[in-house]
Amino acid sequence: SKEADIEYALSLNLKRLRVLSKRCDLSEFFDDSGDNNELEALCSAVTDGLARRLKMRKVTTGENEKSGSKIWRSGDSRVHKIVADGVSEGLMFLLSIIAWKLYAIQEQEGLVVDDNEDLLEESPGGDDDEEVQDHIVLRLRNRLIALTELCFEQFLPDVVSDEDEETSSPYTEEQIVFADAVQISAGQVASDLRTLFPKELANA
């Protein structure tokens, strides 16, 4: 279907971006002069697009049982698996961009040391506890955290029946596969985020 082709093209391009971002720092190919940071704009567009797809596929139960179910009843059923693949590629791409940006700051501040250097040596400035309120790394990190939260919100709770008789699952196979896939991807990215930001996410 046309929708499946569009989502596949998006997933494929996100995969290309993810592979490129693993090999080199993509910020070298984008203009970040002035207030117009092209790489941040690209990351924002990716985040917004993936967030919209996740919100559209959120399955609700109870009083709002029919909410968000229209997209599951129409179109090509293969689309949802393709979207899940795109979410996975997008999460890894965003994580890679953040890692490169964080590494650049660590080098700039002299925090990247060789094996023979003393890791416990205090920095001359003594500004370790100074908090930065606004920075591209923080903005990208917060967007990625919000995106992983949307993935975890795809969790499908068990529906308990008052009757003893065994009841069939209210969820379709496509919904279960989609929910599992995006949550697994989000879990992997969240784990890496804790490694990159151990202090901020110590209690996450």
PDB file of C-alpha atoms in Angstrom:
ATOM      1  CA  SER A   1       0.000   0.000   0.000  1.00  0.00           C
ATOM      2  CA  LYS A   2       1.010   3.636  -0.364  1.00  0.00           C
ATOM      3  CA  GLU A   3       1.077   4.113   3.417  1.00  0.00           C
ATOM      4  CA  ALA A   4       3.363   1.116   3.856  1.00  0.00           C
ATOM      5  CA  ASP A   5       5.689   2.429   1.139  1.00  0.00           C
ATOM      6  CA  ILE A   6       5.900   5.824   2.861  1.00  0.00           C
ATOM      7  CA  GLU A   7       6.640   4.327   6.260  1.00  0.00           C
ATOM      8  CA  TYR A   8       9.197   1.934   4.770  1.00  0.00           C
ATOM      9  CA  ALA A   9      10.975   4.828   3.039  1.00  0.00           C
ATOM     10  CA  LEU A  10      11.047   6.744   6.324  1.00  0.00           C
ATOM     11  CA  SER A  11      12.369   3.725   8.229  1.00  0.00           C
ATOM     12  CA  LEU A  12      15.034   3.121   5.583  1.00  0.00           C
ATOM     13  CA  ASN A  13      16.242   6.727   5.704  1.00  0.00           C
ATOM     14  CA  LEU A  14      16.335   6.657   9.497  1.00  0.00           C
ATOM     15  CA  LYS A  15      18.436   3.505   9.259  1.00  0.00           C
ATOM     16  CA  ARG A  16      20.825   5.302   6.911  1.00  0.00           C
ATOM     17  CA  LEU A  17      21.078   8.205   9.337  1.00  0.00           C
ATOM     18  CA  ARG A  18      21.677   5.795  12.207  1.00  0.00           C
ATOM     19  CA  VAL A  19      24.511   4.040  10.345  1.00  0.00           C
ATOM     20  CA  LEU A  20      26.114   7.342   9.314  1.00  0.00           C
ATOM     21  CA  SER A  21      25.842   8.730  12.845  1.00  0.00           C
ATOM     22  CA  LYS A  22      27.674   5.663  14.157  1.00  0.00           C
ATOM     23  CA  ARG A  23      30.579   6.220  11.781  1.00  0.00           C
ATOM     24  CA  CYS A  24      31.137   9.953  12.203  1.00  0.00           C
ATOM     25  CA  ASP A  25      29.933  13.137  13.860  1.00  0.00           C
ATOM     26  CA  LEU A  26      27.171  14.406  11.576  1.00  0.00           C
ATOM     27  CA  SER A  27      27.316  17.904  13.060  1.00  0.00           C
ATOM     28  CA  GLU A  28      30.295  18.553  10.775  1.00  0.00           C
ATOM     29  CA  PHE A  29      27.920  18.465   7.798  1.00  0.00           C
ATOM     30  CA  PHE A  30      25.284  20.815   9.260  1.00  0.00           C
ATOM     31  CA  ASP A  31      25.263  24.556   9.818  1.00  0.00           C
ATOM     32  CA  ASP A  32      25.097  25.395  13.519  1.00  0.00           C
ATOM     33  CA  SER A  33      25.963  29.078  13.253  1.00  0.00           C
ATOM     34  CA  GLY A  34      23.735  31.604  14.953  1.00  0.00           C
ATOM     35  CA  ASP A  35      20.354  30.530  16.246  1.00  0.00           C
ATOM     36  CA  ASN A  36      19.768  28.119  13.376  1.00  0.00           C
ATOM     37  CA  ASN A  37      21.135  24.686  14.267  1.00  0.00           C
ATOM     38  CA  GLU A  38      20.259  22.451  11.343  1.00  0.00           C
ATOM     39  CA  LEU A  39      21.158  19.204  13.094  1.00  0.00           C
ATOM     40  CA  GLU A  40      18.966  20.037  16.083  1.00  0.00           C
ATOM     41  CA  ALA A  41      16.153  20.919  13.696  1.00  0.00           C
ATOM     42  CA  LEU A  42      16.529  17.522  12.010  1.00  0.00           C
ATOM     43  CA  CYS A  43      16.465  15.744  15.381  1.00  0.00           C
ATOM     44  CA  SER A  44      13.369  17.710  16.389  1.00  0.00           C
ATOM     45  CA  ALA A  45      11.613  16.735  13.160  1.00  0.00           C
ATOM     46  CA  VAL A  46      12.480  13.065  13.714  1.00  0.00           C
ATOM     47  CA  THR A  47      11.304  13.227  17.331  1.00  0.00           C
ATOM     48  CA  ASP A  48       8.019  14.931  16.448  1.00  0.00           C
ATOM     49  CA  GLY A  49       7.282  12.481  13.637  1.00  0.00           C
ATOM     50  CA  LEU A  50       7.934   9.414  15.766  1.00  0.00           C
ATOM     51  CA  ALA A  51       5.990  10.869  18.708  1.00  0.00           C
ATOM     52  CA  ARG A  52       2.971  11.464  16.487  1.00  0.00           C
ATOM     53  CA  ARG A  53       3.049   7.858  15.238  1.00  0.00           C
ATOM     54  CA  LEU A  54       3.322   6.505  18.780  1.00  0.00           C
ATOM     55  CA  LYS A  55       0.430   8.613  20.046  1.00  0.00           C
ATOM     56  CA  MET A  56      -1.749   7.484  17.136  1.00  0.00           C
ATOM     57  CA  ARG A  57      -1.153   3.833  18.030  1.00  0.00           C
ATOM     58  CA  LYS A  58      -1.621   4.046  21.780  1.00  0.00           C
ATOM     59  CA  VAL A  59      -4.234   1.448  22.765  1.00  0.00           C
ATOM     60  CA  THR A  60      -6.581   2.397  25.594  1.00  0.00           C
ATOM     61  CA  THR A  61      -9.011   0.227  27.515  1.00  0.00           C
ATOM     62  CA  GLY A  62     -12.009   0.804  29.742  1.00  0.00           C
ATOM     63  CA  GLU A  63     -14.269   3.772  29.091  1.00  0.00           C
ATOM     64  CA  ASN A  64     -12.096   4.981  26.230  1.00  0.00           C
ATOM     65  CA  GLU A  65     -11.767   1.540  24.661  1.00  0.00           C
ATOM     66  CA  LYS A  66     -12.471   2.836  21.165  1.00  0.00           C
ATOM     67  CA  SER A  67     -10.010   5.688  21.508  1.00  0.00           C
ATOM     68  CA  GLY A  68      -7.090   5.388  19.109  1.00  0.00           C
ATOM     69  CA  SER A  69      -8.417   2.137  17.619  1.00  0.00           C
ATOM     70  CA  LYS A  70      -9.319   3.557  14.204  1.00  0.00           C
ATOM     71  CA  ILE A  71      -5.780   3.298  12.878  1.00  0.00           C
ATOM     72  CA  TRP A  72      -5.676  -0.385  13.860  1.00  0.00           C
ATOM     73  CA  ARG A  73      -8.835  -1.209  11.920  1.00  0.00           C
ATOM     74  CA  SER A  74      -7.931   0.476   8.663  1.00  0.00           C
ATOM     75  CA  GLY A  75      -5.155   0.233   6.130  1.00  0.00           C
ATOM     76  CA  ASP A  76      -2.369  -2.271   5.660  1.00  0.00           C
ATOM     77  CA  SER A  77      -1.622  -4.282   8.809  1.00  0.00           C
ATOM     78  CA  ARG A  78       2.077  -4.442   7.840  1.00  0.00           C
ATOM     79  CA  VAL A  79       2.411  -0.701   8.421  1.00  0.00           C
ATOM     80  CA  HIS A  80       2.597  -1.037  12.202  1.00  0.00           C
ATOM     81  CA  LYS A  81       5.617  -3.355  12.122  1.00  0.00           C
ATOM     82  CA  ILE A  82       7.344  -0.986   9.707  1.00  0.00           C
ATOM     83  CA  VAL A  83       6.581   1.957  12.011  1.00  0.00           C
ATOM     84  CA  ALA A  84       8.032   0.023  14.961  1.00  0.00           C
ATOM     85  CA  ASP A  85      11.226  -0.534  12.956  1.00  0.00           C
ATOM     86  CA  GLY A  86      11.338   3.185  12.183  1.00  0.00           C
ATOM     87  CA  VAL A  87      10.927   4.042  15.855  1.00  0.00           C
ATOM     88  CA  SER A  88      13.851   1.768  16.720  1.00  0.00           C
ATOM     89  CA  GLU A  89      16.084   3.312  14.053  1.00  0.00           C
ATOM     90  CA  GLY A  90      15.060   6.824  15.074  1.00  0.00           C
ATOM     91  CA  LEU A  91      15.787   6.224  18.753  1.00  0.00           C
ATOM     92  CA  MET A  92      19.262   4.890  17.981  1.00  0.00           C
ATOM     93  CA  PHE A  93      19.968   7.793  15.621  1.00  0.00           C
ATOM     94  CA  LEU A  94      19.000  10.362  18.252  1.00  0.00           C
ATOM     95  CA  LEU A  95      21.057   8.566  20.894  1.00  0.00           C
ATOM     96  CA  SER A  96      24.108   8.558  18.624  1.00  0.00           C
ATOM     97  CA  ILE A  97      23.787  12.297  17.953  1.00  0.00           C
ATOM     98  CA  ILE A  98      23.593  12.986  21.694  1.00  0.00           C
ATOM     99  CA  ALA A  99      26.670  10.817  22.335  1.00  0.00           C
ATOM    100  CA  TRP A 100      28.712  12.710  19.747  1.00  0.00           C
ATOM    101  CA  LYS A 101      27.612  16.081  21.138  1.00  0.00           C
ATOM    102  CA  LEU A 102      28.442  15.003  24.684  1.00  0.00           C
ATOM    103  CA  TYR A 103      31.855  13.723  23.599  1.00  0.00           C
ATOM    104  CA  ALA A 104      32.630  17.064  21.906  1.00  0.00           C
ATOM    105  CA  ILE A 105      31.819  18.921  25.138  1.00  0.00           C
ATOM    106  CA  GLN A 106      33.960  16.537  27.198  1.00  0.00           C
ATOM    107  CA  GLU A 107      36.900  17.143  24.868  1.00  0.00           C
ATOM    108  CA  GLN A 108      36.334  20.890  24.957  1.00  0.00           C
ATOM    109  CA  GLU A 109      36.294  20.903  28.764  1.00  0.00           C
ATOM    110  CA  GLY A 110      39.314  18.607  28.983  1.00  0.00           C
ATOM    111  CA  LEU A 111      37.340  15.730  30.488  1.00  0.00           C
ATOM    112  CA  VAL A 112      38.592  13.128  28.004  1.00  0.00           C
ATOM    113  CA  VAL A 113      41.754  11.607  29.451  1.00  0.00           C
ATOM    114  CA  ASP A 114      44.291   9.019  28.396  1.00  0.00           C
ATOM    115  CA  ASP A 115      44.733   5.733  30.215  1.00  0.00           C
ATOM    116  CA  ASN A 116      47.848   7.027  31.979  1.00  0.00           C
ATOM    117  CA  GLU A 117      46.234  10.185  33.321  1.00  0.00           C
ATOM    118  CA  ASP A 118      44.791  10.439  36.809  1.00  0.00           C
ATOM    119  CA  LEU A 119      41.002  10.260  36.593  1.00  0.00           C
ATOM    120  CA  LEU A 120      40.659  11.523  40.167  1.00  0.00           C
ATOM    121  CA  GLU A 121      42.581  14.726  39.547  1.00  0.00           C
ATOM    122  CA  GLU A 122      40.420  17.726  40.323  1.00  0.00           C
ATOM    123  CA  SER A 123      39.598  20.144  37.553  1.00  0.00           C
ATOM    124  CA  PRO A 124      41.322  23.534  37.930  1.00  0.00           C
ATOM    125  CA  GLY A 125      38.105  25.489  37.643  1.00  0.00           C
ATOM    126  CA  GLY A 126      36.259  23.748  40.430  1.00  0.00           C
ATOM    127  CA  ASP A 127      32.958  24.268  38.602  1.00  0.00           C
ATOM    128  CA  ASP A 128      31.891  20.618  38.533  1.00  0.00           C
ATOM    129  CA  ASP A 129      28.641  21.368  40.326  1.00  0.00           C
ATOM    130  CA  GLU A 130      27.689  24.288  38.101  1.00  0.00           C
ATOM    131  CA  GLU A 131      24.383  23.530  36.468  1.00  0.00           C
ATOM    132  CA  VAL A 132      23.694  24.386  32.835  1.00  0.00           C
ATOM    133  CA  GLN A 133      20.103  25.416  32.289  1.00  0.00           C
ATOM    134  CA  ASP A 134      19.933  25.369  28.495  1.00  0.00           C
ATOM    135  CA  HIS A 135      22.167  23.495  26.084  1.00  0.00           C
ATOM    136  CA  ILE A 136      21.671  21.543  22.878  1.00  0.00           C
ATOM    137  CA  VAL A 137      22.702  18.306  24.622  1.00  0.00           C
ATOM    138  CA  LEU A 138      20.097  18.830  27.329  1.00  0.00           C
ATOM    139  CA  ARG A 139      17.404  19.682  24.795  1.00  0.00           C
ATOM    140  CA  LEU A 140      18.169  16.605  22.706  1.00  0.00           C
ATOM    141  CA  ARG A 141      18.337  14.428  25.804  1.00  0.00           C
ATOM    142  CA  ASN A 142      14.977  15.645  27.105  1.00  0.00           C
ATOM    143  CA  ARG A 143      13.328  15.030  23.738  1.00  0.00           C
ATOM    144  CA  LEU A 144      14.729  11.513  23.618  1.00  0.00           C
ATOM    145  CA  ILE A 145      13.580  10.807  27.168  1.00  0.00           C
ATOM    146  CA  ALA A 146      10.074  12.002  26.276  1.00  0.00           C
ATOM    147  CA  LEU A 147      10.123   9.731  23.233  1.00  0.00           C
ATOM    148  CA  THR A 148      11.157   6.686  25.264  1.00  0.00           C
ATOM    149  CA  GLU A 149       8.350   7.448  27.709  1.00  0.00           C
ATOM    150  CA  LEU A 150       5.865   7.377  24.829  1.00  0.00           C
ATOM    151  CA  CYS A 151       7.253   3.969  23.867  1.00  0.00           C
ATOM    152  CA  PHE A 152       6.758   2.625  27.387  1.00  0.00           C
ATOM    153  CA  GLU A 153       3.205   3.980  27.372  1.00  0.00           C
ATOM    154  CA  GLN A 154       2.442   1.458  24.621  1.00  0.00           C
ATOM    155  CA  PHE A 155       2.395  -1.213  27.358  1.00  0.00           C
ATOM    156  CA  LEU A 156      -0.684  -3.423  27.053  1.00  0.00           C
ATOM    157  CA  PRO A 157      -2.028  -4.390  30.494  1.00  0.00           C
ATOM    158  CA  ASP A 158      -3.705  -7.714  31.098  1.00  0.00           C
ATOM    159  CA  VAL A 159      -7.482  -7.514  31.099  1.00  0.00           C
ATOM    160  CA  VAL A 160      -8.866  -9.386  34.104  1.00  0.00           C
ATOM    161  CA  SER A 161     -12.353 -10.843  33.799  1.00  0.00           C
ATOM    162  CA  ASP A 162     -14.675 -11.459  36.755  1.00  0.00           C
ATOM    163  CA  GLU A 163     -15.662 -14.750  35.238  1.00  0.00           C
ATOM    164  CA  ASP A 164     -13.659 -17.914  35.713  1.00  0.00           C
ATOM    165  CA  GLU A 165     -13.959 -18.790  32.054  1.00  0.00           C
ATOM    166  CA  GLU A 166     -10.928 -18.104  29.906  1.00  0.00           C
ATOM    167  CA  THR A 167     -11.390 -14.997  27.805  1.00  0.00           C
ATOM    168  CA  SER A 168      -9.617 -14.107  24.585  1.00  0.00           C
ATOM    169  CA  SER A 169      -7.142 -11.221  24.494  1.00  0.00           C
ATOM    170  CA  PRO A 170      -8.705  -7.872  23.536  1.00  0.00           C
ATOM    171  CA  TYR A 171      -5.546  -6.969  21.640  1.00  0.00           C
ATOM    172  CA  THR A 172      -4.737  -7.912  18.083  1.00  0.00           C
ATOM    173  CA  GLU A 173      -1.472  -9.569  17.122  1.00  0.00           C
ATOM    174  CA  GLU A 174      -0.358  -6.368  15.393  1.00  0.00           C
ATOM    175  CA  GLN A 175      -0.908  -4.358  18.575  1.00  0.00           C
ATOM    176  CA  ILE A 176       1.045  -6.824  20.696  1.00  0.00           C
ATOM    177  CA  VAL A 177       3.963  -7.003  18.236  1.00  0.00           C
ATOM    178  CA  PHE A 178       4.102  -3.206  17.942  1.00  0.00           C
ATOM    179  CA  ALA A 179       3.958  -2.617  21.703  1.00  0.00           C
ATOM    180  CA  ASP A 180       6.660  -5.205  22.414  1.00  0.00           C
ATOM    181  CA  ALA A 181       8.975  -3.914  19.684  1.00  0.00           C
ATOM    182  CA  VAL A 182       8.915  -0.230  20.671  1.00  0.00           C
ATOM    183  CA  GLN A 183       9.275  -1.023  24.383  1.00  0.00           C
ATOM    184  CA  ILE A 184      12.311  -3.230  23.755  1.00  0.00           C
ATOM    185  CA  SER A 185      13.913  -0.472  21.669  1.00  0.00           C
ATOM    186  CA  ALA A 186      13.138   2.145  24.314  1.00  0.00           C
ATOM    187  CA  GLY A 187      14.591  -0.053  27.044  1.00  0.00           C
ATOM    188  CA  GLN A 188      17.882  -0.384  25.201  1.00  0.00           C
ATOM    189  CA  VAL A 189      18.110   3.361  24.591  1.00  0.00           C
ATOM    190  CA  ALA A 190      17.139   4.200  28.177  1.00  0.00           C
ATOM    191  CA  SER A 191      19.947   1.958  29.423  1.00  0.00           C
ATOM    192  CA  ASP A 192      22.474   3.777  27.238  1.00  0.00           C
ATOM    193  CA  LEU A 193      21.123   7.142  28.406  1.00  0.00           C
ATOM    194  CA  ARG A 194      21.825   6.153  32.006  1.00  0.00           C
ATOM    195  CA  THR A 195      25.418   5.423  30.972  1.00  0.00           C
ATOM    196  CA  LEU A 196      25.799   8.783  29.226  1.00  0.00           C
ATOM    197  CA  PHE A 197      24.160  10.759  32.044  1.00  0.00           C
ATOM    198  CA  PRO A 198      24.812   8.758  35.236  1.00  0.00           C
ATOM    199  CA  LYS A 199      24.317  11.705  37.585  1.00  0.00           C
ATOM    200  CA  GLU A 200      21.062  13.040  36.124  1.00  0.00           C
ATOM    201  CA  LEU A 201      19.477   9.598  35.650  1.00  0.00           C
ATOM    202  CA  ALA A 202      20.845   7.930  38.803  1.00  0.00           C
ATOM    203  CA  ASN A 203      17.332   7.394  40.176  1.00  0.00           C
ATOM    204  CA  ALA A 204      15.596   6.741  36.849  1.00  0.00           C
TER     205      ALA A 204
END
